[in-house]
Short mmCIF file of C-alpha atoms in Angstrom, two decimals:
data_model
loop_
_atom_site.label_atom_id
_atom_site.label_comp_id
_atom_site.label_asym_id
_atom_site.label_seq_id
_atom_site.Cartn_x
_atom_site.Cartn_y
_atom_site.Cartn_z
CA MET A 998 -3.50 25.02 -11.86
CA LYS A 999 -3.81 22.14 -9.46
CA GLY A 1000 -1.03 21.79 -6.94
CA LEU A 1001 1.18 18.77 -7.32
CA ILE A 1002 3.52 17.47 -4.66
CA CYS A 1003 6.96 16.70 -6.05
CA LEU A 1004 9.81 15.16 -4.13
CA LEU A 1005 12.96 16.50 -5.76
CA CYS A 1006 15.94 14.34 -5.01
CA ALA A 1007 18.69 12.69 -7.02
CA LEU A 1008 18.52 9.34 -5.72
CA ALA A 1009 11.87 0.58 -10.26
CA LEU A 1010 10.55 -1.12 -11.96
CA ASP A 1011 10.34 -4.49 -10.13
CA TYR A 1012 11.48 -6.45 -13.10
CA SER A 1013 14.35 -8.81 -13.69
CA LEU A 1014 15.47 -11.32 -16.27
CA ALA A 1015 17.17 -13.35 -13.57
CA ALA A 1016 15.59 -15.85 -11.21
CA ASP A 1017 18.57 -16.50 -8.91
CA TRP A 1018 17.54 -14.06 -6.22
CA GLY A 1019 14.94 -13.83 -3.52
CA TYR A 1020 13.64 -11.84 -0.59
CA ASP A 1021 15.08 -13.88 2.28
CA GLN A 1022 17.28 -10.92 3.26
CA GLN A 1023 15.07 -8.21 1.72
CA GLY A 1024 17.79 -7.52 -0.87
CA ASN A 1025 20.77 -7.27 1.46
CA ASP A 1026 22.48 -10.14 -0.36
CA TRP A 1027 21.84 -8.86 -3.90
CA PRO A 1028 25.03 -6.78 -4.20
CA ASP A 1029 27.04 -10.01 -4.00
CA SER A 1030 25.79 -10.88 -7.49
CA TYR A 1031 24.48 -7.56 -8.81
CA GLU A 1032 26.87 -4.64 -8.38
CA MET A 1033 24.29 -1.94 -9.06
CA CYS A 1034 22.24 -3.12 -6.06
CA TYR A 1035 24.97 -1.75 -3.78
CA ASP A 1036 23.59 1.54 -2.46
CA GLY A 1037 27.06 2.76 -1.48
CA GLY A 1038 28.16 2.74 -5.11
CA TYR A 1039 24.97 3.84 -6.82
CA SER A 1040 23.08 6.67 -5.13
CA HIS A 1041 19.86 6.38 -7.18
CA GLN A 1042 18.46 3.31 -5.48
CA THR A 1043 14.87 2.49 -4.59
CA PRO A 1044 12.82 2.21 -2.36
CA ILE A 1045 13.13 5.19 -0.04
CA ASN A 1046 11.38 6.66 2.95
CA ILE A 1047 9.41 9.62 1.60
CA VAL A 1048 9.65 12.45 4.11
CA THR A 1049 6.69 14.76 3.49
CA GLY A 1050 8.35 17.71 5.21
CA GLU A 1051 11.29 17.55 2.79
CA ALA A 1052 9.15 17.50 -0.34
CA VAL A 1053 9.18 20.60 -2.54
CA ARG A 1054 5.85 21.73 -3.96
CA ASN A 1055 5.84 22.29 -7.71
CA ASP A 1056 2.76 24.07 -9.07
CA LEU A 1057 4.13 24.07 -12.63
CA LEU A 1058 3.59 20.35 -13.17
CA VAL A 1059 0.62 19.60 -15.41
CA PRO A 1060 -1.89 16.78 -14.75
CA PHE A 1061 -1.34 13.31 -16.16
CA GLN A 1062 -2.91 12.64 -19.55
CA PHE A 1063 -4.16 9.13 -20.36
CA SER A 1064 -5.01 7.83 -23.81
CA SER A 1065 -8.62 6.88 -24.43
CA SER A 1066 -7.79 3.18 -24.26
CA TRP A 1067 -7.31 3.53 -20.49
CA LEU A 1068 -11.06 4.00 -20.29
CA ASP A 1069 -11.60 0.61 -21.92
CA ASP A 1070 -11.84 -2.10 -19.26
CA VAL A 1071 -11.39 -4.82 -21.89
CA ALA A 1072 -7.72 -5.78 -22.06
CA ASP A 1073 -5.61 -8.36 -23.84
CA GLY A 1074 -2.91 -9.64 -21.56
CA LEU A 1075 -1.35 -12.34 -19.41
CA ILE A 1076 -1.59 -12.99 -15.68
CA SER A 1077 1.39 -14.78 -14.21
CA ASN A 1078 3.18 -16.01 -11.10
CA ASN A 1079 6.91 -15.45 -11.64
CA GLY A 1080 7.88 -16.70 -8.20
CA HIS A 1081 8.27 -13.17 -6.87
CA THR A 1082 4.86 -11.56 -7.36
CA PHE A 1083 1.49 -11.64 -9.12
CA GLN A 1084 1.57 -9.72 -12.38
CA PHE A 1085 -0.63 -8.67 -15.28
CA SER A 1086 1.24 -7.97 -18.52
CA ASP A 1087 -0.51 -5.97 -21.22
CA ASN A 1088 -0.41 -7.15 -24.82
CA ASP A 1089 -2.30 -4.22 -26.30
CA GLY A 1090 0.41 -1.58 -26.25
CA THR A 1091 -2.25 1.07 -26.68
CA ARG A 1092 -2.42 2.51 -23.18
CA LYS A 1093 -0.30 5.67 -23.13
CA VAL A 1094 0.38 8.18 -20.38
CA SER A 1095 2.04 11.58 -20.55
CA GLY A 1096 2.08 14.82 -18.60
CA GLY A 1097 2.64 14.82 -14.89
CA GLY A 1098 6.20 16.01 -15.39
CA LEU A 1099 7.10 12.95 -17.49
CA ASP A 1100 9.51 13.47 -20.37
CA GLY A 1101 7.41 12.33 -23.30
CA THR A 1102 4.81 9.59 -23.73
CA TYR A 1103 5.05 6.24 -21.95
CA THR A 1104 3.39 2.92 -22.83
CA PHE A 1105 1.87 0.72 -20.12
CA LEU A 1106 3.66 -2.65 -19.77
CA GLN A 1107 2.48 -4.38 -16.63
CA VAL A 1108 1.22 -4.06 -13.09
CA HIS A 1109 2.39 -6.06 -10.06
CA PHE A 1110 2.14 -6.10 -6.27
CA HIS A 1111 4.40 -6.02 -3.20
CA TYR A 1112 3.14 -7.11 0.20
CA GLY A 1113 4.06 -8.72 3.52
CA SER A 1114 3.07 -11.90 5.29
CA SER A 1115 0.17 -10.15 7.06
CA ASP A 1116 -1.90 -7.10 6.26
CA SER A 1117 0.03 -4.86 8.66
CA TYR A 1118 3.11 -4.21 6.49
CA GLY A 1119 4.49 -4.94 3.04
CA SER A 1120 5.00 -1.78 0.95
CA GLU A 1121 8.42 -1.04 -0.51
CA HIS A 1122 8.34 2.71 -0.02
CA PHE A 1123 7.66 4.19 3.39
CA ARG A 1124 6.04 7.53 4.05
CA ASP A 1125 7.25 9.47 7.08
CA GLY A 1126 8.57 6.22 8.53
CA PHE A 1127 5.32 4.32 8.02
CA GLN A 1128 5.17 1.11 6.00
CA TYR A 1129 1.81 0.43 4.35
CA PRO A 1130 0.32 -3.06 4.04
CA ALA A 1131 1.11 -3.28 0.32
CA GLU A 1132 2.15 -1.37 -2.76
CA VAL A 1133 1.21 -1.66 -6.44
CA HIS A 1134 3.30 -0.58 -9.41
CA PHE A 1135 2.01 0.34 -12.88
CA VAL A 1136 5.10 0.03 -15.07
CA THR A 1137 5.45 2.08 -18.26
CA ILE A 1138 8.22 2.51 -20.83
CA ASN A 1139 9.37 5.24 -23.20
CA ASN A 1140 11.24 3.70 -26.12
CA ALA A 1141 12.60 7.10 -27.11
CA PHE A 1142 15.13 6.51 -24.31
CA GLN A 1143 17.92 4.02 -24.81
CA THR A 1144 18.25 0.89 -22.67
CA GLY A 1145 19.96 1.86 -19.44
CA GLN A 1146 19.15 5.55 -19.83
CA VAL A 1147 17.58 7.37 -16.88
CA GLY A 1148 13.92 7.94 -17.64
CA ARG A 1149 13.40 4.96 -19.90
CA LEU A 1150 10.95 3.56 -17.34
CA ALA A 1151 8.29 5.38 -15.37
CA VAL A 1152 6.49 3.65 -12.52
CA LEU A 1153 3.18 4.89 -11.17
CA GLY A 1154 3.07 3.58 -7.62
CA PHE A 1155 0.30 3.52 -5.07
CA PHE A 1156 0.37 2.64 -1.39
CA ILE A 1157 -2.30 0.11 -0.47
CA GLU A 1158 -4.38 0.13 2.73
CA ILE A 1159 -6.86 -2.46 3.96
CA GLY A 1160 -10.50 -1.47 3.69
CA GLU A 1161 -13.84 -3.04 4.45
CA ARG A 1162 -14.93 -3.49 0.83
CA ASP A 1163 -13.38 -5.23 -2.16
CA SER A 1164 -11.45 -3.02 -4.52
CA GLU A 1165 -13.33 -1.96 -7.65
CA LEU A 1166 -10.01 -1.33 -9.37
CA PHE A 1167 -8.27 -4.64 -8.59
CA GLY A 1168 -11.18 -6.95 -7.80
CA PRO A 1169 -11.40 -8.53 -11.26
CA ILE A 1170 -7.68 -9.30 -11.54
CA ILE A 1171 -7.22 -10.52 -7.96
CA SER A 1172 -10.13 -12.92 -8.46
CA GLN A 1173 -8.01 -14.72 -11.05
CA ILE A 1174 -5.08 -15.48 -8.72
CA SER A 1175 -6.37 -19.03 -8.25
CA GLU A 1176 -5.44 -19.71 -11.87
CA VAL A 1177 -1.76 -18.94 -11.30
CA GLN A 1178 -1.16 -20.00 -7.70
CA ASP A 1179 1.80 -22.21 -8.60
CA TYR A 1180 5.24 -20.89 -9.54
CA ASN A 1181 5.98 -20.23 -13.20
CA THR A 1182 2.37 -20.46 -14.30
CA ALA A 1183 0.64 -18.02 -16.61
CA ASN A 1184 -2.76 -17.71 -18.17
CA ASN A 1185 -4.49 -15.45 -20.63
CA ALA A 1186 -6.44 -12.94 -18.60
CA SER A 1187 -10.15 -12.78 -19.10
CA LYS A 1188 -10.37 -9.80 -21.44
CA ASP A 1189 -13.41 -8.31 -19.77
CA ASN A 1190 -12.33 -9.16 -16.25
CA VAL A 1191 -8.86 -7.74 -15.73
CA ILE A 1192 -8.39 -4.28 -14.22
CA ASN A 1193 -10.86 -1.44 -14.07
CA PHE A 1194 -8.54 0.93 -15.89
CA GLY A 1195 -11.28 3.55 -16.08
CA ALA A 1196 -11.45 3.64 -12.29
CA LEU A 1197 -7.71 4.29 -12.20
CA THR A 1198 -8.04 7.47 -14.24
CA ARG A 1199 -10.76 8.74 -11.88
CA LEU A 1200 -8.49 8.61 -8.83
CA ASP A 1201 -6.80 11.61 -7.26
CA LEU A 1202 -3.70 11.69 -9.46
CA ASP A 1203 -2.89 15.35 -8.83
CA HIS A 1204 -0.95 14.87 -5.61
CA TYR A 1205 2.15 12.74 -5.68
CA PHE A 1206 5.84 12.45 -4.84
CA ARG A 1207 8.39 12.32 -7.65
CA TYR A 1208 12.04 11.24 -7.71
CA TYR A 1209 14.56 9.42 -9.89
CA GLY A 1210 15.42 5.94 -8.67
CA SER A 1211 16.05 2.36 -9.66
CA LEU A 1212 14.54 -1.04 -10.21
CA THR A 1213 13.70 -2.54 -6.83
CA THR A 1214 14.82 -5.98 -8.00
CA PRO A 1215 18.09 -7.12 -9.58
CA PRO A 1216 19.87 -5.76 -11.50
CA CYS A 1217 18.70 -2.58 -9.68
CA SER A 1218 19.39 -0.36 -12.70
CA PRO A 1219 18.93 3.37 -11.89
CA VAL A 1220 16.67 4.10 -14.87
CA VAL A 1221 13.26 4.81 -13.31
CA VAL A 1222 11.20 7.97 -12.90
CA TRP A 1223 9.21 7.18 -9.77
CA THR A 1224 5.77 8.60 -9.00
CA MET A 1225 4.27 7.64 -5.66
CA PHE A 1226 0.75 8.96 -5.28
CA LYS A 1227 -0.14 10.57 -2.00
CA LYS A 1228 -3.56 9.01 -1.53
CA PRO A 1229 -3.49 5.23 -0.92
CA LEU A 1230 -5.73 2.69 -2.61
CA TYR A 1231 -7.79 0.16 -0.68
CA ILE A 1232 -8.28 -3.59 -0.99
CA SER A 1233 -10.19 -5.83 1.39
CA GLU A 1234 -8.57 -8.20 3.83
CA SER A 1235 -9.85 -11.17 1.82
CA GLN A 1236 -8.24 -9.77 -1.33
CA TYR A 1237 -4.96 -9.35 0.52
CA ASP A 1238 -5.19 -12.94 1.70
CA GLN A 1239 -5.64 -14.07 -1.90
CA LEU A 1240 -2.23 -12.64 -2.74
CA LEU A 1241 -0.74 -14.85 -0.04
CA THR A 1242 -2.04 -18.04 -1.68
CA MET A 1243 0.59 -17.99 -4.42
CA THR A 1244 3.75 -20.12 -4.08
CA ASP A 1245 7.33 -19.74 -5.28
CA GLY A 1246 9.74 -22.25 -6.82
CA ASP A 1247 10.24 -23.97 -3.47
CA GLY A 1248 6.53 -24.33 -2.85
CA ALA A 1249 6.59 -21.66 -0.13
CA ALA A 1250 4.12 -18.80 0.03
CA ILE A 1251 5.13 -15.67 -1.84
CA GLU A 1252 5.23 -13.07 0.89
CA ASN A 1253 7.39 -10.23 2.20
CA ASN A 1254 8.36 -9.46 -1.39
CA PHE A 1255 9.68 -5.99 -0.70
CA ARG A 1256 13.22 -4.62 -0.82
CA ARG A 1257 14.62 -2.91 2.25
CA LEU A 1258 14.83 0.88 2.33
CA MET A 1259 17.84 2.38 0.59
#
């Protein structure tokens, strides 16, 4: 059985119904309005610095299993600029994932990005004290869990590095950023030009870090099973720059949209 790296610790989905928060202080001011964002009162907060030397290897974990619809690059969904990030929300509800130590079957909801103001930093999680240029989260939900219950959400996260070539996986969706550059804009994604989901399933998904954490945006609910894959993904510098063309509600560039380490 393939070896899987699992970080076992009792410590999110970057999703919020509220719009009265921002990244000016990288989340330091959120506890003033959102009690659960206070790391002193709630120990299961995200993001964290993943220390490889403290991870516990678990060879009993089985590989992830993806439904056949993940192999279909045609998707029905919405691309949007919510003032905090660039996001693709899936309308199909057919992409399922299980295995990988997850408790049941999860349905893909959306994917979004976190990044800095330059391509030298921007990820939410760190690894051994190193902050990557960006991070992407594939958010899934298991409706067998009640709202607010630990494990209701599972996020498949990848560190992002800068490479010389455009990303096969994200190239189609990033090319559509120009359609939602302004705050609070959304557009139906081109069904045959969204995300190369098939390429996602061909990645090295057998080595990852696992822990229980929280949403990384208000209300910071500790309901997320986090999976951070060991091997980073790559996008080109020009693709990174495209992310920086979006603006928030004040007309400023959306950048440095990462929460501080908890």
